[in-house]
Tab-separated table of C-alpha atoms and ligand atoms in Angstrom:
chain	number	residue	atom	x	y	z
A	1	UNK	CA	97.091	93.132	74.146
A	2	UNK	CA	93.915	91.511	75.352
A	3	UNK	CA	90.698	92.667	73.878
A	4	UNK	CA	87.414	93.291	75.756
A	5	UNK	CA	84.819	90.633	76.124
A	6	UNK	CA	86.856	87.706	74.836
A	7	UNK	CA	87.456	85.857	78.152
A	8	UNK	CA	85.010	84.098	80.490
A	9	UNK	CA	84.232	85.495	83.890
A	10	UNK	CA	85.671	83.498	86.742
A	11	UNK	CA	85.799	83.669	90.587
A	12	UNK	CA	88.693	82.736	92.746
A	13	UNK	CA	88.352	79.462	94.731
A	14	UNK	CA	86.884	79.499	98.275
A	15	UNK	CA	89.525	78.561	100.805
A	16	UNK	CA	88.681	75.703	103.188
A	17	UNK	CA	89.887	75.683	106.812
A	18	UNK	CA	92.569	73.043	107.556
A	19	UNK	CA	91.004	72.451	110.875
A	20	UNK	CA	88.122	73.685	113.010
A	21	UNK	CA	88.133	73.903	116.793
A	22	UNK	CA	86.539	75.561	119.842
A	23	UNK	CA	88.080	78.430	121.719
A	24	UNK	CA	88.418	77.350	125.297
A	25	UNK	CA	87.941	80.823	126.701
A	26	UNK	CA	84.526	81.455	125.292
A	27	UNK	CA	83.396	78.403	123.438
A	28	UNK	CA	83.385	80.163	120.170
A	29	UNK	CA	83.952	78.127	116.930
A	30	UNK	CA	87.463	78.766	115.445
A	31	UNK	CA	88.291	78.024	111.727
A	32	UNK	CA	92.038	77.787	110.976
A	33	UNK	CA	93.180	78.794	107.635
A	34	UNK	CA	96.638	78.944	105.889
A	35	UNK	CA	97.734	80.776	102.848
A	36	UNK	CA	101.185	80.822	101.190
A	37	UNK	CA	102.479	83.993	99.568
A	38	UNK	CA	104.402	82.814	96.535
A	39	UNK	CA	105.333	83.628	92.951
A	40	UNK	CA	103.089	82.345	90.396
A	41	UNK	CA	102.019	82.924	86.684
A	42	UNK	CA	98.752	84.239	85.408
A	43	UNK	CA	97.195	83.763	82.021
A	44	UNK	CA	96.017	87.400	81.291
A	45	UNK	CA	97.281	88.025	77.842
A	46	UNK	CA	96.436	86.078	74.677
A	47	UNK	CA	99.808	84.490	74.104
A	48	UNK	CA	102.088	85.412	76.981
A	49	UNK	CA	102.085	84.527	80.592
A	50	UNK	CA	102.498	87.033	83.361
A	51	UNK	CA	104.578	86.577	86.493
A	52	UNK	CA	102.608	87.558	89.686
A	53	UNK	CA	102.925	87.259	93.399
A	54	UNK	CA	99.901	85.808	95.001
A	55	UNK	CA	98.242	84.172	98.074
A	56	UNK	CA	98.612	80.511	97.029
A	57	UNK	CA	100.225	81.832	93.875
A	58	UNK	CA	96.922	83.155	92.303
A	59	UNK	CA	95.459	86.590	91.813
A	60	UNK	CA	93.055	87.380	93.278
A	61	UNK	CA	93.951	84.960	96.173
A	62	UNK	CA	91.386	82.517	97.463
A	63	UNK	CA	88.253	83.954	98.954
A	64	UNK	CA	87.556	83.347	102.681
A	65	UNK	CA	83.866	83.015	103.845
A	66	UNK	CA	83.034	82.895	107.435
A	67	UNK	CA	79.856	83.156	109.652
A	68	UNK	CA	79.669	86.165	112.006
A	69	UNK	CA	80.722	84.949	115.528
A	70	UNK	CA	83.100	82.266	114.245
A	71	UNK	CA	86.654	83.276	114.865
A	72	UNK	CA	89.412	82.579	112.313
A	73	UNK	CA	93.135	82.217	112.272
A	74	UNK	CA	95.022	82.830	109.121
A	75	UNK	CA	98.620	81.680	108.990
A	76	UNK	CA	100.332	83.527	106.242
A	77	UNK	CA	103.535	81.827	104.971
A	78	UNK	CA	106.007	84.025	103.175
A	79	UNK	CA	107.488	81.844	100.590
A	80	UNK	CA	108.125	84.705	98.136
A	81	UNK	CA	111.493	85.251	96.587
A	82	UNK	CA	113.883	87.279	98.781
A	83	UNK	CA	113.484	90.279	96.552
A	84	UNK	CA	110.845	91.376	94.096
A	85	UNK	CA	111.684	89.917	90.723
A	86	UNK	CA	111.194	93.366	88.863
A	87	UNK	CA	111.432	95.986	91.559
A	88	UNK	CA	114.308	94.515	93.647
A	89	UNK	CA	112.907	95.426	97.044
A	90	UNK	CA	112.982	92.952	99.882
A	91	UNK	CA	109.633	91.043	99.909
A	92	UNK	CA	108.861	91.705	103.632
A	93	UNK	CA	105.094	91.505	103.917
A	94	UNK	CA	102.417	92.412	106.464
A	95	UNK	CA	98.791	91.159	105.995
A	96	UNK	CA	95.856	93.436	106.647
A	97	UNK	CA	92.306	92.158	106.817
A	98	UNK	CA	90.689	95.387	105.669
A	99	UNK	CA	87.196	95.950	107.270
A	100	UNK	CA	87.953	93.889	110.321
A	101	UNK	CA	88.360	95.250	113.911
A	102	UNK	CA	91.444	93.061	114.580
A	103	UNK	CA	93.751	93.473	117.537
A	104	UNK	CA	96.692	95.783	116.597
A	105	UNK	CA	99.263	92.983	116.381
A	106	UNK	CA	97.014	91.263	113.818
A	107	UNK	CA	96.034	94.294	111.831
A	108	UNK	CA	98.769	94.257	109.330
A	109	UNK	CA	100.653	97.144	110.894
A	110	UNK	CA	102.875	98.295	107.965
A	111	UNK	CA	106.158	97.977	109.894
A	112	UNK	CA	105.302	94.613	111.538
A	113	UNK	CA	106.740	92.699	108.558
A	114	UNK	CA	107.257	88.939	107.946
A	115	UNK	CA	110.410	88.164	105.979
A	116	UNK	CA	110.673	85.473	103.315
A	117	UNK	CA	111.112	82.143	105.005
A	118	UNK	CA	108.926	83.150	107.902
A	119	UNK	CA	105.151	82.853	108.738
A	120	UNK	CA	102.795	84.804	110.907
A	121	UNK	CA	99.505	83.543	112.334
A	122	UNK	CA	96.753	86.231	112.391
A	123	UNK	CA	93.682	86.055	114.663
A	124	UNK	CA	90.490	87.609	113.343
A	125	UNK	CA	87.427	88.081	115.548
A	126	UNK	CA	84.565	88.404	112.966
A	127	UNK	CA	82.149	89.778	115.498
A	128	UNK	CA	81.128	92.646	113.253
A	129	UNK	CA	77.946	92.535	111.084
A	130	UNK	CA	78.080	90.819	107.710
A	131	UNK	CA	80.288	92.629	105.134
A	132	UNK	CA	82.662	92.393	102.299
A	133	UNK	CA	86.306	92.596	103.463
A	134	UNK	CA	89.504	91.923	101.742
A	135	UNK	CA	92.919	90.883	102.803
A	136	UNK	CA	95.948	92.482	101.086
A	137	UNK	CA	99.590	93.229	101.652
A	138	UNK	CA	100.465	96.192	103.766
A	139	UNK	CA	104.308	95.948	103.850
A	140	UNK	CA	105.873	99.191	104.735
A	141	UNK	CA	106.800	101.410	101.672
A	142	UNK	CA	106.071	98.597	99.191
A	143	UNK	CA	102.332	97.980	99.644
A	144	UNK	CA	101.667	99.423	96.095
A	145	UNK	CA	104.023	97.103	94.351
A	146	UNK	CA	103.100	94.026	96.400
A	147	UNK	CA	99.316	94.526	96.035
A	148	UNK	CA	99.678	95.409	92.349
A	149	UNK	CA	101.678	92.303	91.861
A	150	UNK	CA	98.709	90.233	93.122
A	151	UNK	CA	98.620	90.101	96.965
A	152	UNK	CA	94.965	90.829	97.398
A	153	UNK	CA	91.760	88.793	97.934
A	154	UNK	CA	88.163	88.941	99.169
A	155	UNK	CA	86.986	87.857	102.631
A	156	UNK	CA	83.214	87.772	103.563
A	157	UNK	CA	81.505	87.723	106.888
A	158	UNK	CA	77.952	86.417	106.606
A	159	UNK	CA	75.125	86.706	109.121
A	160	UNK	CA	71.426	85.602	109.302
A	161	UNK	CA	70.166	89.118	108.613
A	162	UNK	CA	72.136	89.400	105.379
A	163	UNK	CA	71.352	85.881	104.450
A	164	UNK	CA	67.624	86.458	104.834
A	165	UNK	CA	67.633	89.582	102.690
A	166	UNK	CA	70.046	89.243	99.834
A	167	UNK	CA	70.977	86.702	97.172
A	168	UNK	CA	73.348	83.877	98.184
A	169	UNK	CA	75.427	81.173	96.581
A	170	UNK	CA	75.855	81.482	92.918
A	171	UNK	CA	73.841	84.800	92.850
A	172	UNK	CA	76.287	86.348	95.429
A	173	UNK	CA	79.187	87.250	93.245
A	174	UNK	CA	82.524	88.971	94.052
A	175	UNK	CA	83.925	91.489	91.493
A	176	UNK	CA	87.450	92.463	92.339
A	177	UNK	CA	88.317	95.143	89.897
A	178	UNK	CA	91.915	96.236	89.206
A	179	UNK	CA	93.883	97.903	86.409
A	180	UNK	CA	97.253	96.956	84.942
A	181	UNK	CA	99.788	97.670	82.258
A	182	UNK	CA	101.946	95.223	80.588
A	183	UNK	CA	105.386	95.045	79.085
A	184	UNK	CA	106.061	93.447	75.610
A	185	UNK	CA	107.291	90.251	77.417
A	186	UNK	CA	103.915	89.860	79.186
A	187	UNK	CA	105.252	91.093	82.651
A	188	UNK	CA	103.255	93.719	84.554
A	189	UNK	CA	104.546	97.209	84.041
A	190	UNK	CA	104.825	99.634	86.812
A	191	UNK	CA	104.900	103.441	86.533
A	192	UNK	CA	103.527	105.493	89.468
A	193	UNK	CA	104.300	108.872	87.863
A	194	UNK	CA	106.486	110.060	90.739
A	195	UNK	CA	104.210	108.588	93.290
A	196	UNK	CA	101.083	110.272	92.045
A	197	UNK	CA	99.437	107.049	90.870
A	198	UNK	CA	99.521	104.121	88.495
A	199	UNK	CA	96.918	103.995	85.667
A	200	UNK	CA	96.882	100.810	83.647
A	201	UNK	CA	95.242	100.411	80.257
A	202	UNK	CA	93.826	96.996	80.966
A	203	UNK	CA	90.835	96.484	83.307
A	204	UNK	CA	90.716	93.164	85.191
A	205	UNK	CA	87.826	91.614	87.001
A	206	UNK	CA	88.963	88.737	89.268
A	207	UNK	CA	92.269	88.753	87.322
A	208	UNK	CA	90.578	88.421	83.886
A	209	UNK	CA	90.639	91.275	81.301
A	210	UNK	CA	87.085	92.568	80.612
A	211	UNK	CA	85.322	89.226	81.118
A	212	UNK	CA	81.869	88.134	80.068
A	213	UNK	CA	79.556	86.520	82.668
A	214	UNK	CA	76.416	84.609	81.715
A	215	UNK	CA	73.481	85.640	83.893
A	216	UNK	CA	70.017	84.265	84.377
A	217	UNK	CA	66.944	86.468	84.177
A	218	UNK	CA	66.918	87.375	87.930
A	219	UNK	CA	68.477	89.622	90.495
A	220	UNK	CA	72.149	89.226	91.223
A	221	UNK	CA	74.173	90.655	94.116
A	222	UNK	CA	77.677	91.934	93.258
A	223	UNK	CA	80.352	92.575	95.846
A	224	UNK	CA	82.305	95.160	94.102
A	225	UNK	CA	85.788	95.842	95.407
A	226	UNK	CA	88.092	98.339	93.734
A	227	UNK	CA	91.436	96.853	94.392
A	228	UNK	CA	93.281	99.134	91.963
A	229	UNK	CA	96.299	100.787	93.590
A	230	UNK	CA	95.279	104.277	92.332
A	231	UNK	CA	92.405	104.269	89.792
A	232	UNK	CA	88.898	105.290	90.829
A	233	UNK	CA	85.886	104.066	89.004
A	234	UNK	CA	82.436	105.340	88.184
A	235	UNK	CA	80.417	102.287	87.319
A	236	UNK	CA	77.245	102.342	85.202
A	237	UNK	CA	75.312	99.896	82.998
A	238	UNK	CA	75.405	100.378	79.207
A	239	UNK	CA	71.590	100.504	79.382
A	240	UNK	CA	71.742	103.364	81.910
A	241	UNK	CA	69.347	101.345	83.911
A	242	UNK	CA	69.200	101.708	87.747
A	243	UNK	CA	70.978	99.422	90.107
A	244	UNK	CA	70.288	99.074	93.767
A	245	UNK	CA	72.977	99.742	96.346
A	246	UNK	CA	72.538	97.599	99.428
A	247	UNK	CA	75.793	97.604	101.362
A	248	UNK	CA	78.960	99.670	101.807
A	249	UNK	CA	82.338	98.957	103.295
A	250	UNK	CA	80.965	97.939	106.759
A	251	UNK	CA	77.839	95.997	105.538
A	252	UNK	CA	74.207	96.548	105.043
A	253	UNK	CA	72.964	100.123	104.507
A	254	UNK	CA	69.885	101.113	106.605
A	255	UNK	CA	67.822	100.935	103.343
A	256	UNK	CA	68.546	100.368	99.616
A	257	UNK	CA	69.467	103.261	97.415
A	258	UNK	CA	68.824	103.395	93.677
A	259	UNK	CA	71.759	104.486	91.581
A	260	UNK	CA	72.604	104.704	87.973
A	261	UNK	CA	76.348	105.250	88.639
A	262	UNK	CA	78.634	105.768	91.587
A	263	UNK	CA	82.089	107.039	92.318
A	264	UNK	CA	84.215	104.156	93.636
A	265	UNK	CA	87.727	104.836	95.071
A	266	UNK	CA	90.406	102.292	95.887
A	267	UNK	CA	89.591	99.842	98.663
A	268	UNK	CA	85.971	100.877	98.876
A	269	UNK	CA	83.408	98.111	98.697
A	270	UNK	CA	79.924	98.572	97.364
A	271	UNK	CA	77.376	95.760	97.071
A	272	UNK	CA	74.882	96.372	94.401
A	273	UNK	CA	71.894	94.408	93.008
A	274	UNK	CA	71.367	94.211	89.312
A	275	UNK	CA	68.083	92.906	87.965
A	276	UNK	CA	68.582	90.987	84.698
A	277	UNK	CA	64.933	89.830	84.543
A	278	UNK	CA	63.952	92.876	82.524
A	279	UNK	CA	66.447	91.853	79.711
A	280	UNK	CA	65.746	89.416	76.799
A	281	UNK	CA	67.583	86.228	76.440
A	282	UNK	CA	70.600	86.871	74.306
A	283	UNK	CA	70.900	90.455	75.266
A	284	UNK	CA	74.381	91.770	76.347
A	285	UNK	CA	74.488	94.409	79.104
A	286	UNK	CA	77.878	95.974	79.823
A	287	UNK	CA	79.235	97.262	83.076
A	288	UNK	CA	81.013	100.466	82.085
A	289	UNK	CA	83.374	102.870	83.788
A	290	UNK	CA	82.534	106.512	83.255
A	291	UNK	CA	85.735	107.518	85.222
A	292	UNK	CA	86.303	110.441	87.510
A	293	UNK	CA	88.570	113.528	87.478
A	294	UNK	CA	92.310	112.994	87.719
A	295	UNK	CA	92.347	109.402	86.393
A	296	UNK	CA	94.271	108.613	83.194
A	297	UNK	CA	91.971	106.929	80.693
A	298	UNK	CA	92.811	104.694	77.704
A	299	UNK	CA	90.813	103.203	74.857
A	300	UNK	CA	89.211	100.448	76.861
A	301	UNK	CA	89.304	101.744	80.413
A	302	UNK	CA	85.718	102.787	79.922
A	303	UNK	CA	84.677	99.097	79.864
A	304	UNK	CA	84.780	96.670	82.914
A	305	UNK	CA	82.838	93.525	81.943
A	306	UNK	CA	79.746	92.299	80.143
A	307	UNK	CA	76.718	90.184	81.163
A	308	UNK	CA	75.209	87.919	78.621
A	309	UNK	CA	71.603	87.098	79.590
A	310	UNK	CA	70.757	83.413	79.233
A	311	UNK	CA	67.449	81.577	79.254
A	312	UNK	CA	68.340	78.986	81.984
A	313	UNK	CA	65.400	78.321	84.377
A	314	UNK	CA	65.146	80.585	87.428
A	315	UNK	CA	64.262	79.048	90.701
A	316	UNK	CA	61.368	81.264	91.935
A	317	UNK	CA	61.083	79.592	95.309
A	318	UNK	CA	64.137	81.666	96.183
A	319	UNK	CA	62.407	84.978	96.755
A	320	UNK	CA	65.526	87.016	96.186
A	321	UNK	CA	65.135	86.330	92.526
A	322	UNK	CA	62.900	89.366	92.114
A	323	UNK	CA	62.651	91.000	95.581
A	324	UNK	CA	64.552	94.008	96.604
A	325	UNK	CA	64.043	94.503	100.352
A	326	UNK	CA	62.731	97.841	101.360
A	327	UNK	CA	64.594	97.902	104.721
A	328	UNK	CA	68.023	96.493	105.356
A	329	UNK	CA	69.892	97.287	108.637
A	330	UNK	CA	68.141	100.418	110.122
A	331	UNK	CA	69.577	100.103	113.617
A	332	UNK	CA	73.369	99.653	113.371
A	333	UNK	CA	75.550	101.407	116.059
A	334	UNK	CA	77.455	103.315	113.412
A	335	UNK	CA	74.533	104.729	111.543
A	336	UNK	CA	72.947	105.685	114.770
A	337	UNK	CA	75.778	108.086	115.580
A	338	UNK	CA	74.712	111.709	115.781
A	339	UNK	CA	76.523	114.980	116.172
A	340	UNK	CA	75.102	115.325	119.656
A	341	UNK	CA	77.315	112.325	120.730
A	342	UNK	CA	80.499	113.805	119.669
A	343	UNK	CA	83.130	114.224	122.436
A	344	UNK	CA	86.061	115.284	120.313
A	345	UNK	CA	86.517	116.979	116.970
A	346	UNK	CA	89.703	116.780	114.841
A	347	UNK	CA	90.953	118.128	111.563
A	348	UNK	CA	93.134	116.223	109.148
A	349	UNK	CA	94.504	117.498	105.877
A	350	UNK	CA	95.713	115.304	103.125
A	351	UNK	CA	98.379	117.161	100.907
A	352	UNK	CA	101.349	116.974	98.691
A	353	UNK	CA	104.621	118.499	99.618
A	354	UNK	CA	105.831	119.957	96.361
A	355	UNK	CA	109.453	120.218	97.585
A	356	UNK	CA	109.890	116.625	98.209
A	357	UNK	CA	107.203	114.994	96.055
A	358	UNK	CA	105.975	113.300	99.245
A	359	UNK	CA	102.389	113.110	100.578
A	360	UNK	CA	101.416	114.024	104.001
A	361	UNK	CA	98.296	113.283	106.135
A	362	UNK	CA	97.455	115.342	109.309
A	363	UNK	CA	100.765	117.128	108.728
A	364	UNK	CA	102.743	113.942	109.158
A	365	UNK	CA	104.095	110.890	107.376
A	366	UNK	CA	104.973	107.320	108.299
A	367	UNK	CA	108.683	108.231	108.262
A	368	UNK	CA	107.923	110.400	111.300
A	369	UNK	CA	106.055	107.607	112.947
A	370	UNK	CA	109.116	105.204	112.443
A	371	UNK	CA	111.508	107.880	113.633
A	372	UNK	CA	109.514	108.177	116.886
A	373	UNK	CA	109.878	104.473	117.619
A	374	UNK	CA	106.280	104.038	116.494
A	375	UNK	CA	105.002	106.357	119.284
A	376	UNK	CA	104.019	109.459	117.378
A	377	UNK	CA	100.211	109.680	116.827
A	378	UNK	CA	97.861	111.915	115.000
A	379	UNK	CA	95.139	111.367	117.679
A	380	UNK	CA	95.030	109.971	121.186
A	381	UNK	CA	91.493	108.787	121.542
A	382	UNK	CA	89.562	107.591	124.641
A	383	UNK	CA	87.982	104.103	124.647
A	384	UNK	CA	84.426	104.110	123.324
A	385	UNK	CA	84.508	107.905	122.639
A	386	UNK	CA	82.651	109.327	119.586
A	387	UNK	CA	84.671	111.654	117.499
A	388	UNK	CA	84.065	113.736	114.452
A	389	UNK	CA	86.895	114.035	112.021
A	390	UNK	CA	87.022	116.497	109.149
A	391	UNK	CA	89.316	115.463	106.308
A	392	UNK	CA	90.224	118.032	103.767
A	393	UNK	CA	91.787	117.900	100.304
A	394	UNK	CA	92.503	121.453	99.221
A	395	UNK	CA	93.980	120.459	95.914
A	396	UNK	CA	92.279	120.230	92.514
A	397	UNK	CA	94.926	117.859	91.255
A	398	UNK	CA	94.382	114.728	93.229
A	399	UNK	CA	91.803	112.638	95.015
A	400	UNK	CA	92.450	110.609	98.047
A	401	UNK	CA	90.400	107.577	99.328
A	402	UNK	CA	91.198	107.836	103.090
A	403	UNK	CA	91.047	104.661	105.213
A	404	UNK	CA	90.748	104.554	109.009
A	405	UNK	CA	91.635	101.243	110.505
A	406	UNK	CA	89.674	99.564	113.333
A	407	UNK	CA	86.385	101.476	113.037
A	408	UNK	CA	83.352	101.780	110.838
A	409	UNK	CA	82.358	105.407	110.287
A	410	UNK	CA	79.382	107.414	109.173
A	411	UNK	CA	79.922	110.151	106.616
A	412	UNK	CA	77.793	113.080	107.576
A	413	UNK	CA	78.791	115.749	105.078
A	414	UNK	CA	80.863	116.604	102.044
A	415	UNK	CA	81.597	120.323	101.555
A	416	UNK	CA	78.814	121.147	104.017
A	417	UNK	CA	76.176	119.237	102.022
A	418	UNK	CA	74.823	115.809	102.399
A	419	UNK	CA	77.114	112.873	101.384
A	420	UNK	CA	76.311	110.914	98.193
A	421	UNK	CA	73.094	108.830	98.709
A	422	UNK	CA	75.039	105.676	98.105
A	423	UNK	CA	77.466	106.529	100.881
A	424	UNK	CA	74.631	106.389	103.423
A	425	UNK	CA	75.929	103.152	104.976
A	426	UNK	CA	78.792	102.046	107.293
A	427	UNK	CA	82.176	102.988	105.697
A	428	UNK	CA	85.856	102.555	106.381
A	429	UNK	CA	87.152	104.477	103.422
A	430	UNK	CA	86.068	107.816	102.307
A	431	UNK	CA	86.640	109.378	98.927
A	432	UNK	CA	88.077	112.814	99.594
A	433	UNK	CA	87.755	114.248	96.074
A	434	UNK	CA	89.324	117.374	94.591
A	435	UNK	CA	88.722	120.467	96.815
A	436	UNK	CA	86.528	118.283	99.227
A	437	UNK	CA	86.100	118.554	102.816
A	438	UNK	CA	84.314	115.522	104.476
A	439	UNK	CA	83.145	114.887	108.024
A	440	UNK	CA	82.899	111.430	109.526
A	441	UNK	CA	81.626	110.202	112.881
A	442	UNK	CA	82.912	107.085	114.563
A	443	UNK	CA	83.155	105.404	117.930
A	444	UNK	CA	86.631	104.088	118.847
A	445	UNK	CA	87.115	100.634	120.304
A	446	UNK	CA	86.726	97.848	121.259
A	447	UNK	CA	90.460	97.341	121.209
A	448	UNK	CA	93.273	99.441	122.868
A	449	UNK	CA	96.338	100.316	120.869
A	450	UNK	CA	97.823	101.863	117.779
A	451	UNK	CA	96.079	101.767	114.389
A	452	UNK	CA	96.911	103.255	111.001
A	453	UNK	CA	95.087	105.845	108.904
A	454	UNK	CA	96.204	106.414	105.431
A	455	UNK	CA	95.437	107.237	101.826
A	456	UNK	CA	94.493	104.032	99.814
A	457	UNK	CA	95.993	105.429	96.702
A	458	UNK	CA	98.864	103.015	97.430
A	459	UNK	CA	101.776	104.979	95.913
A	460	UNK	CA	100.551	107.920	98.165
A	461	UNK	CA	100.483	105.705	101.214
A	462	UNK	CA	103.955	104.415	100.559
A	463	UNK	CA	105.353	108.002	100.049
A	464	UNK	CA	104.311	108.515	102.841
A	465	UNK	CA	100.738	109.443	103.476
A	466	UNK	CA	100.069	107.277	106.552
A	467	UNK	CA	99.904	108.025	110.229
A	468	UNK	CA	98.346	106.380	113.195
A	469	UNK	CA	95.993	106.939	116.186
A	470	UNK	CA	96.084	105.289	119.664
A	471	UNK	CA	92.982	104.067	121.509
A	472	UNK	CA	93.224	104.354	125.313
A	473	UNK	CA	96.835	103.861	126.631
A	474	UNK	CA	99.206	106.851	126.651
A	475	UNK	CA	102.533	107.143	124.981
A	476	UNK	CA	105.110	104.712	126.388
A	477	UNK	CA	102.517	103.029	128.594
A	478	UNK	CA	102.862	99.290	128.426
A	479	UNK	CA	100.984	98.105	125.429
A	480	UNK	CA	100.262	94.354	125.423
A	481	UNK	CA	99.056	94.632	121.884
A	482	UNK	CA	102.129	96.508	120.602
A	483	UNK	CA	101.996	95.745	116.882
A	484	UNK	CA	105.728	95.714	116.667
A	485	UNK	CA	106.400	93.156	119.503
A	486	UNK	CA	103.200	91.378	120.606
A	487	UNK	CA	102.982	88.684	117.971
A	488	UNK	CA	106.158	87.926	116.070
A	489	UNK	CA	106.497	85.996	112.913
A	490	UNK	CA	108.090	82.514	113.256
A	491	UNK	CA	110.639	80.685	111.130
A	492	UNK	CA	108.772	78.388	108.790
A	493	UNK	CA	110.299	74.895	108.733
A	494	UNK	CA	108.058	73.545	105.869
B	501	LIG	CU1	93.195	98.276	102.787
B	501	LIG	CU2	95.535	100.083	105.680
B	501	LIG	O1	94.387	99.198	104.158
B	502	LIG	CU1	96.155	109.940	98.305
């Protein structure tokens, strides 16, 4: 077993485009990327190696960084083995860029799978404000095993506003946090407790168990992604010092929020500033996990990583070294939504069916969507309409991070009270805790078509807590963006 704070912090490599061009239709710059899904080995444990599946064979996969307004294509080659080496299922994958308003046929629709030996070219618009996104597998019914085996990576959209306000370069640091369990031979173990969730005893940051990062005496920006398939986190510093939340799933908050800890469910992204200038050279500050209800904790799951403060010179011409902006993005469309704009209200319950041990969302499941020929929807929404959805978890036994594709939303209440202060930014996942009822506002668009909504506890999603909504178009109307037919994978000759 690995022990905390023995390994050095690392970040995944940044992927370079294989070509750059201009889109004839609108003159936009296009960067073309390719990744290959393949089996690989990771060095996580002291003496053993661990088989993984990864984008380019690594976990996390390579980071993609793009400027707002530059379009991207991502060709995903499926060179995985025909079946999963330990679980045996067919490695049919679908790649979702979580946080992007992509067209339906490029949104990683679960049943739009690419088989081993094939490749699919995805088109991403990147017109949305700067944010931390991630790409991960969404293959129908096996998303949990595939993401857990390593098919997950960060993707960032930058823009001038964010570049002018927040630390960049080496001070802009991705933390992709996961948990895992290991068998005696070094392979990753998998036990989802009859689809309730997987709780590993090892915490990984960027694929390294409890790493140690050297930090200078200045402010750092951390893009924290909880990529665990089930575990939720409550992050805090060992000093109990305050941190500054500056961005949520959909990018900059209107204004920074001071936190000493926060609840962080699967797939949520929070960007937080930590000021190390107040610590002495040689001091160690730990990032801890205080955990939340209905997680299973082990000896060291209360630890995440450590920061060792070093005396290297700090460049004070970079004003972000000690400045926390007082205003971030006060005028985004999503944070400007109000109850007065709401055209339609809906109610969605997330629940367990105790007879079948299956999970439902809005009274439905993905099996019902499949059975309907992908036509059944939870909601038929009008283009550009503003809706209020109330999502309720009546159970005390589970929490559900609910993700709505396509849109950014604004959380307006939790159990009739204000949301958590650190949730006051654009979101696409909302933590629906035990006995909680949350309300969110969103405007649907700009694309027509069918998009998924599901729990991001991935064993829940796979069994079968996922449904869909349709923007514009009616059932059986011709859908030029039909995710099952509009953009098919191709045989890969390489
Ligand atoms: Cu991060 Cu539908 O997923
Ligand atoms: Cu769930």
